[in-house]
PDB file of C-alpha atoms in Angstrom:
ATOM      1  CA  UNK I   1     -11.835  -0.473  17.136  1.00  0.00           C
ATOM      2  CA  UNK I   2     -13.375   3.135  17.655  1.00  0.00           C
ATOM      3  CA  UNK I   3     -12.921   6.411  19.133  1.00  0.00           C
ATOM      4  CA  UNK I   4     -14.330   8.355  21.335  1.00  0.00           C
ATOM      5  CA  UNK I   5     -14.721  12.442  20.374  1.00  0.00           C
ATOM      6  CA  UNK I   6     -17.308  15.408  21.627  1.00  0.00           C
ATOM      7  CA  UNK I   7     -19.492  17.325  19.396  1.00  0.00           C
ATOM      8  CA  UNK I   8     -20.478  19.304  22.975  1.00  0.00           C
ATOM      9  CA  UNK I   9     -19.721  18.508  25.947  1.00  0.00           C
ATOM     10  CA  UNK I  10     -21.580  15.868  27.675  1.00  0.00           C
ATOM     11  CA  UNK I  11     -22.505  14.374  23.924  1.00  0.00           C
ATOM     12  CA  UNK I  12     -19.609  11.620  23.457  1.00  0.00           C
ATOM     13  CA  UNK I  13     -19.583  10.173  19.818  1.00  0.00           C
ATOM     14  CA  UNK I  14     -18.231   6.895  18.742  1.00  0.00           C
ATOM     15  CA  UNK I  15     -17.034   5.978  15.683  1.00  0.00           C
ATOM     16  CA  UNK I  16     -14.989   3.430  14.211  1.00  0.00           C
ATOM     17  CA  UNK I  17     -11.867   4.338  13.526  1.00  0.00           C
ATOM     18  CA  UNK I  18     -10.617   2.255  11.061  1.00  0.00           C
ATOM     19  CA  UNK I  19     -13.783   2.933   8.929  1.00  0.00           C
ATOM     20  CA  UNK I  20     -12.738   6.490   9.104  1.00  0.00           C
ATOM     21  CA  UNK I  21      -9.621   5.621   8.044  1.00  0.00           C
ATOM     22  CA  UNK I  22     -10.245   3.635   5.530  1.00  0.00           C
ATOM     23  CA  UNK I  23     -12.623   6.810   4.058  1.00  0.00           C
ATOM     24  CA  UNK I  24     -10.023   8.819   4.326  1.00  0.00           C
ATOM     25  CA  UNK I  25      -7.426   6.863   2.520  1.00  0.00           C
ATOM     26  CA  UNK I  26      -9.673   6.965  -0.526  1.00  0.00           C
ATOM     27  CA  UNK I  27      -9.213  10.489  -0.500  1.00  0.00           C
ATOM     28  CA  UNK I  28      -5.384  11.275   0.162  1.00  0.00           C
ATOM     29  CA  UNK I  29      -4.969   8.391  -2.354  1.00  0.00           C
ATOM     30  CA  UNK I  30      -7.656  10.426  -5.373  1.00  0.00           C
ATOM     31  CA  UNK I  31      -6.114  14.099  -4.219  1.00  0.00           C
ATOM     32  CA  UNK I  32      -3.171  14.062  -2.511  1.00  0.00           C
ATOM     33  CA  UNK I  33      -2.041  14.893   0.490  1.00  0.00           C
ATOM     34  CA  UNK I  34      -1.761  18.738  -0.403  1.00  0.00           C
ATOM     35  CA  UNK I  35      -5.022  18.420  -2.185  1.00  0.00           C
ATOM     36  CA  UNK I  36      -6.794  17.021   0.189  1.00  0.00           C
ATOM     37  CA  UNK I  37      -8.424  19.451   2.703  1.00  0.00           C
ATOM     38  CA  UNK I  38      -9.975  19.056   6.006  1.00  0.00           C
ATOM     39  CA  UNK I  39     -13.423  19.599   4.745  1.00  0.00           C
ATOM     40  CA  UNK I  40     -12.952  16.759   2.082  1.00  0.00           C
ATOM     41  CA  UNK I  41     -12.027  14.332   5.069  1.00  0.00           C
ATOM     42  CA  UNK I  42     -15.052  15.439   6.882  1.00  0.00           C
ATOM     43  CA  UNK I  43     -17.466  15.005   4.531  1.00  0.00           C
ATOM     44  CA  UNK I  44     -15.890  11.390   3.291  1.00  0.00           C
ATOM     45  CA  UNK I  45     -14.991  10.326   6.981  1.00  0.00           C
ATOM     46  CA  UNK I  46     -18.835  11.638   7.835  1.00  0.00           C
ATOM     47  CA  UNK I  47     -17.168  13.142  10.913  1.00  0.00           C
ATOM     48  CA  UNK I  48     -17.235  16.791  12.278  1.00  0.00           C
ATOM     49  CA  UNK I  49     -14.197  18.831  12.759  1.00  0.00           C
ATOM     50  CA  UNK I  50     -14.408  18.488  16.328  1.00  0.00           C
ATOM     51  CA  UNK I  51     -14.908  15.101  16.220  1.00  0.00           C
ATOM     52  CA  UNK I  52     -11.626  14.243  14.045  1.00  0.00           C
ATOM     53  CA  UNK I  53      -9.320  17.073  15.956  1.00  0.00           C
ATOM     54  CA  UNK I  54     -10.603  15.071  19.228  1.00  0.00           C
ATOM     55  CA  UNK I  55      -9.180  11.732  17.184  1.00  0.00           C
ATOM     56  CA  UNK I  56      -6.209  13.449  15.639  1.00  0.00           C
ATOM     57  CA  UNK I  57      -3.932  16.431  16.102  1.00  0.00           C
ATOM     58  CA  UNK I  58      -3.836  17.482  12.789  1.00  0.00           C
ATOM     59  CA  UNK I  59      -3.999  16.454   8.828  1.00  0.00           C
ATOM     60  CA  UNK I  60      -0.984  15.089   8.772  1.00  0.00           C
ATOM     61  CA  UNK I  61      -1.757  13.058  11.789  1.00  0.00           C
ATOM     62  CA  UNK I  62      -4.806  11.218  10.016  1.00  0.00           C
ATOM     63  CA  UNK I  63      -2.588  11.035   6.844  1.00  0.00           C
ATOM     64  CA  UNK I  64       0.378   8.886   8.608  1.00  0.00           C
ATOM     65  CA  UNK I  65      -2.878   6.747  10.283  1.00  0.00           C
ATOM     66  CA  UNK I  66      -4.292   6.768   7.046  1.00  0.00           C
ATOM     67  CA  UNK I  67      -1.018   5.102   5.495  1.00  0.00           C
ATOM     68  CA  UNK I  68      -0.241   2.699   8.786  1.00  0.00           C
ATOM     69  CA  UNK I  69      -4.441   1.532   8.090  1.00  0.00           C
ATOM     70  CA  UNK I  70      -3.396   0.824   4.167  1.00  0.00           C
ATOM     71  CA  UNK I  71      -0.114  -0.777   4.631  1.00  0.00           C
ATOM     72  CA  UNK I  72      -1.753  -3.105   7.336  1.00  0.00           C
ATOM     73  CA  UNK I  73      -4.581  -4.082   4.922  1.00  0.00           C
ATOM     74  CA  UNK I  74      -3.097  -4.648   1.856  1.00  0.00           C
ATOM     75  CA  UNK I  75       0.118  -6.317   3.711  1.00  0.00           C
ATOM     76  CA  UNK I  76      -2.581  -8.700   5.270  1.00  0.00           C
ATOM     77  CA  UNK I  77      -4.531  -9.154   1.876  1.00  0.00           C
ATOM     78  CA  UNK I  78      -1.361 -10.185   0.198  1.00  0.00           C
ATOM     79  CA  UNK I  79      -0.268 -12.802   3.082  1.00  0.00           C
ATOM     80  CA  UNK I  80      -3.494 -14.070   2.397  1.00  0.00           C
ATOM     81  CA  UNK I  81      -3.338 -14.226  -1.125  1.00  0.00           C
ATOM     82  CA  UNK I  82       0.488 -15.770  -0.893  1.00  0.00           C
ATOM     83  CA  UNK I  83      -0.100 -18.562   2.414  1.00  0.00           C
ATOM     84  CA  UNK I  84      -1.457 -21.373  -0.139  1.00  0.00           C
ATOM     85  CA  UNK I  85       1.682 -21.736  -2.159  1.00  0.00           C
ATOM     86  CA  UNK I  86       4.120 -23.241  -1.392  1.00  0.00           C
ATOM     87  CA  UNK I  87       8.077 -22.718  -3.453  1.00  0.00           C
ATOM     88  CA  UNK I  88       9.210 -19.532  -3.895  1.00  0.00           C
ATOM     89  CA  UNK I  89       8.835 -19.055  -7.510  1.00  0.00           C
ATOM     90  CA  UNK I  90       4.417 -19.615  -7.028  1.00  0.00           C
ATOM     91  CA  UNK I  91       5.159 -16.784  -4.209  1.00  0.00           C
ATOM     92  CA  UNK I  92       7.412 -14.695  -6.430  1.00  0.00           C
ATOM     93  CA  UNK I  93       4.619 -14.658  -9.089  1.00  0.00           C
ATOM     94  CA  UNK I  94       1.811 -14.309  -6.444  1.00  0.00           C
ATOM     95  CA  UNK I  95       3.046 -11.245  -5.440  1.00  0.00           C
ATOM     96  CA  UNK I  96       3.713  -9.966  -9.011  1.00  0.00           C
ATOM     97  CA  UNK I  97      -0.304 -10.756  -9.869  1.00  0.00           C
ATOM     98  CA  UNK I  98      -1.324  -9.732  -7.167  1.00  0.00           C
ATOM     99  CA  UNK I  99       0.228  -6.266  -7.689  1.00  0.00           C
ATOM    100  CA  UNK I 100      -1.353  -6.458 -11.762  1.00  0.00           C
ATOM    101  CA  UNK I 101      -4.576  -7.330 -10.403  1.00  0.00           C
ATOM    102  CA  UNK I 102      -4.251  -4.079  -8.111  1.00  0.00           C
ATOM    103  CA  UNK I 103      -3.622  -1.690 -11.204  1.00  0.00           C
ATOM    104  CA  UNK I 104      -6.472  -2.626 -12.957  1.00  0.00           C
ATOM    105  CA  UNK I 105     -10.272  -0.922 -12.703  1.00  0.00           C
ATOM    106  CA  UNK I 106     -11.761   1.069  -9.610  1.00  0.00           C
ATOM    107  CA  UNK I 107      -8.325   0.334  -7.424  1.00  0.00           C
ATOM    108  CA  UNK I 108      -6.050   1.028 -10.891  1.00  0.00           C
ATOM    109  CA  UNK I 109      -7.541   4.349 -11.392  1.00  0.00           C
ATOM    110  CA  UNK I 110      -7.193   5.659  -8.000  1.00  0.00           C
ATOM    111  CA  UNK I 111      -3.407   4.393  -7.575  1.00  0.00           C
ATOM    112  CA  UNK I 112      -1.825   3.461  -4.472  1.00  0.00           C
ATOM    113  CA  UNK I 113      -1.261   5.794  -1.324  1.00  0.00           C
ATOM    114  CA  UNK I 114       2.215   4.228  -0.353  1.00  0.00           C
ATOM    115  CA  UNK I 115       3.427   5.963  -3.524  1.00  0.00           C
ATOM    116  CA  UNK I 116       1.738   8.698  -3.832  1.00  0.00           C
ATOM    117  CA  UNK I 117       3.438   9.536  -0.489  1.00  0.00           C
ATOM    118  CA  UNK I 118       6.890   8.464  -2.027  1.00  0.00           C
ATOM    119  CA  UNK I 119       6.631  10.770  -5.092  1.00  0.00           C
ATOM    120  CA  UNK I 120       4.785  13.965  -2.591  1.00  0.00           C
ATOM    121  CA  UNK I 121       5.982  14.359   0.401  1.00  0.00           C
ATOM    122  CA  UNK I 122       9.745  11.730   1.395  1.00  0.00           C
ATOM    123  CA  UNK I 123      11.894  15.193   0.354  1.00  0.00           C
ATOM    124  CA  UNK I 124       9.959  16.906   2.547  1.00  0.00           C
ATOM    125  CA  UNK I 125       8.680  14.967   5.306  1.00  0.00           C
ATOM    126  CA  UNK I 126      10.786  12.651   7.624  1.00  0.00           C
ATOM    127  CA  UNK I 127       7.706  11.404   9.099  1.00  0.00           C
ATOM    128  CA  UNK I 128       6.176  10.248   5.951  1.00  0.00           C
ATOM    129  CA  UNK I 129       9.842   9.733   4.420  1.00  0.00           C
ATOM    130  CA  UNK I 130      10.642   7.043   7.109  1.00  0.00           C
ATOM    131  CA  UNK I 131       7.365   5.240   6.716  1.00  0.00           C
ATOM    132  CA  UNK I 132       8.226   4.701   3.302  1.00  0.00           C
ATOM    133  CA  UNK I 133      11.473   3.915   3.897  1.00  0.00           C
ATOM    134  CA  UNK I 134      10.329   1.104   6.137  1.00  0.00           C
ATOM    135  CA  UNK I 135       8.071  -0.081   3.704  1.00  0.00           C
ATOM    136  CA  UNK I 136       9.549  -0.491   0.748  1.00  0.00           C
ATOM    137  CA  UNK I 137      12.784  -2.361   2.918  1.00  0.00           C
ATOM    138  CA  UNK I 138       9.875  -4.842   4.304  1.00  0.00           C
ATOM    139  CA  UNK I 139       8.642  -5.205   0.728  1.00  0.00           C
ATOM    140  CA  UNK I 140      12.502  -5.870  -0.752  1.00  0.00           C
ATOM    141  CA  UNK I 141      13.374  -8.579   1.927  1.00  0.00           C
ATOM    142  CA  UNK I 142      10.102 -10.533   1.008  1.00  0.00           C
ATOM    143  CA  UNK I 143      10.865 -10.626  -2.590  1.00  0.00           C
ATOM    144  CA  UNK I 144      14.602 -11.847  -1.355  1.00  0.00           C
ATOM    145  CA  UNK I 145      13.115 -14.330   0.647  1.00  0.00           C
ATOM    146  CA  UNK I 146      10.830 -15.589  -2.091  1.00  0.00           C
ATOM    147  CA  UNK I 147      14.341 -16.159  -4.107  1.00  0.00           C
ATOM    148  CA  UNK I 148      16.491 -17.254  -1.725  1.00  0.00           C
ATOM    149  CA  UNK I 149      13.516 -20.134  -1.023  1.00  0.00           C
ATOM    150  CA  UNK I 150      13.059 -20.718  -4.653  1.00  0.00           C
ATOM    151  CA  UNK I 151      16.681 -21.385  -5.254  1.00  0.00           C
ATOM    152  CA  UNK I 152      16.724 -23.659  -2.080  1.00  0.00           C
ATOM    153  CA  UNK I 153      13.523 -25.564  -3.118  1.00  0.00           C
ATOM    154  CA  UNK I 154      14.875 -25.781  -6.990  1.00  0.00           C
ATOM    155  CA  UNK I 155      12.027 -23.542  -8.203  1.00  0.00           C
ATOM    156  CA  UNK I 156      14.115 -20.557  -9.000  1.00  0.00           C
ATOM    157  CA  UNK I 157      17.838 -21.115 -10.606  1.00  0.00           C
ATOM    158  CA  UNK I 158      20.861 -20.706  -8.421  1.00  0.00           C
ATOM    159  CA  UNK I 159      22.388 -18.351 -11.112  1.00  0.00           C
ATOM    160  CA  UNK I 160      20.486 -15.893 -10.424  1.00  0.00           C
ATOM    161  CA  UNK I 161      21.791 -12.801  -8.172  1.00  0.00           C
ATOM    162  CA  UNK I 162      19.187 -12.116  -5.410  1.00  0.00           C
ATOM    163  CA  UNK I 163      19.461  -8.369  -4.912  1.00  0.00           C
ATOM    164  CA  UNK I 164      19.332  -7.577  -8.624  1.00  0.00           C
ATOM    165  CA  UNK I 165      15.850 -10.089  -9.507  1.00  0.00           C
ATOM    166  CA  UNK I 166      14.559  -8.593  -6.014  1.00  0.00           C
ATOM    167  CA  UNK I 167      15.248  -4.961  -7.088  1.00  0.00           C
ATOM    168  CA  UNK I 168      13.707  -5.888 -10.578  1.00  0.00           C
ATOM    169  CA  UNK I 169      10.526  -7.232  -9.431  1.00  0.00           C
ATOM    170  CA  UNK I 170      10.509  -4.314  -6.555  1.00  0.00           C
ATOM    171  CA  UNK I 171      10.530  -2.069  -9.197  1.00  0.00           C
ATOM    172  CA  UNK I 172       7.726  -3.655 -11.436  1.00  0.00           C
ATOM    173  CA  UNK I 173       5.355  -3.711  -8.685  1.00  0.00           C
ATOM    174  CA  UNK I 174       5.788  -0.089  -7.913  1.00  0.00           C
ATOM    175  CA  UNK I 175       5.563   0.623 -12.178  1.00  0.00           C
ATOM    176  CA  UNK I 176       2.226  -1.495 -12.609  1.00  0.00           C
ATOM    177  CA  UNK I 177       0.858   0.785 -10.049  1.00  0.00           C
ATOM    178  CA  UNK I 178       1.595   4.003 -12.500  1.00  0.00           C
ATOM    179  CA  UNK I 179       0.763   2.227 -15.300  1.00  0.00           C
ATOM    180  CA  UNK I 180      -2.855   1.373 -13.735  1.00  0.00           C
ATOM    181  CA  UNK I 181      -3.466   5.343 -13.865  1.00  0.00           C
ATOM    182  CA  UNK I 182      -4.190   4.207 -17.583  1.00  0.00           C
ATOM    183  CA  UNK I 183      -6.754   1.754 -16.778  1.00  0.00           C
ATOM    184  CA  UNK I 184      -4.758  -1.435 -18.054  1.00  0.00           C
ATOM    185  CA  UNK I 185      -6.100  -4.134 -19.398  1.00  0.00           C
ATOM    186  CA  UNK I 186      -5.861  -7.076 -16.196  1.00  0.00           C
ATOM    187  CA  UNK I 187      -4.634 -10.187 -19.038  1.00  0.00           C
ATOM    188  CA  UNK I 188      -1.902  -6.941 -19.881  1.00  0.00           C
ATOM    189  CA  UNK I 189      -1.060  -6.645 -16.467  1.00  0.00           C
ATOM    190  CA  UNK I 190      -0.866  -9.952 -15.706  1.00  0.00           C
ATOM    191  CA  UNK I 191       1.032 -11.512 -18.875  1.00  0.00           C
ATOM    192  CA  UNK I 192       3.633  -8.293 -18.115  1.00  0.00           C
ATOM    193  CA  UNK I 193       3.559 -10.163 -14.198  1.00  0.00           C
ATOM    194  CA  UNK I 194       4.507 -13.568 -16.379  1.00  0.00           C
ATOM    195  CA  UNK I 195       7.297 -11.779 -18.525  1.00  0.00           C
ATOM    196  CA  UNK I 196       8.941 -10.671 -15.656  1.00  0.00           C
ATOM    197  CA  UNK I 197       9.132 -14.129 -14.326  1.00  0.00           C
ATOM    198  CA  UNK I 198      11.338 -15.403 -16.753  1.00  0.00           C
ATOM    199  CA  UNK I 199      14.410 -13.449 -15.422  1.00  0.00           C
ATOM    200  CA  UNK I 200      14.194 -16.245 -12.698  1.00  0.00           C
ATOM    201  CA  UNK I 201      15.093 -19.111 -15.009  1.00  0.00           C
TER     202      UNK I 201
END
């Protein structure tokens, strides 16, 4: 995918897009949205300000196409990660490593955009606020279908209430993602993945 801007007219660049966007998620995702600036996008997107104002309105404009680009890659890297297994409790604890792996090293460090945006900007965007809103409701119904599977395919015990587990591993797999500001250990990550498992007996 690219776009198409003008440095002057009559000299058309390309670029690709999602490679810009992908630059550019590094850096809302390091600073902040409030601390990122448009010069810091230029120099990591390797763009000119005419070229990304041809591309996009404004900052906030590359930051919601900035967190549309990450949701879309990471959704896709976990569907990935989860289309081998196959009852609900391997998927269930798929998604909980795959969330401990995220939190540790380079990718731990840096944190995750999705809630960065949560804790900056949902009181004071509706833009952003609705995009997360979205998200984390896609997120919750996944982990409910995990369990509902689980308990149909005998992985996961009936006598367990779906909303609470779902809301309990929701909530772990935002936490790792704070905790892996402190450059966790990944067997930490991942044996705190396993504990949380157990509420599923």
């Amino acid at each position: 995918m690219s776009a198409t801007s003008h440095r002057t007219a009559g000299r058309p660049r390309e670029f690709d897009i999602d490679a810009a966007l992908d630059a550019a998620i590094v850096v809302f995702t390091e600073r902040g949205y409030h601390g990122t600036s448009i010069a810091d996008l230029k120099a990591a997107m390797g763009l000119t300000a005419g070229s990304i104002y041809k591309a996009f309105q404004d900052k906030k404009a590359i930051f919601l196409a900035a967190f549309d680009r990450y949701k879309q890659v990471r959704n896709a890297l976990l569907e990935a990660e989860l289309a081998p297994l196959k009852t609900g409790r391997d998927k269930v604890r798929g998604m909980l490593h795959f969330y401990a792996a995220a939190a540790c090293g380079e990718t731990g460090r840096r944190g995750c955009l999705a809630i960065g945006a949560a804790v900056e900007l949902t009181l004071f965007d509706t833009d952003v606020d609705g995009r997360v809103a979205t998200a984390q409701a896609r997120t919750l119904e996944q982990i409910r279908g995990f369990i509902r599977d689980g308990q149909a395919d005998g992985s996961i015990s009936r006598d367990v209430d779906v909303d609470t587990a779902a809301l309990a591993v929701m909530a772990f797999l935002q936490g790792i993602r704070i905790v892996g500001k402190t450059s966790p250990k990944p067997a930490a990550t991942r044996a705190a993945a396993d504990a949380l498992l157990r509420i599923l007996d």
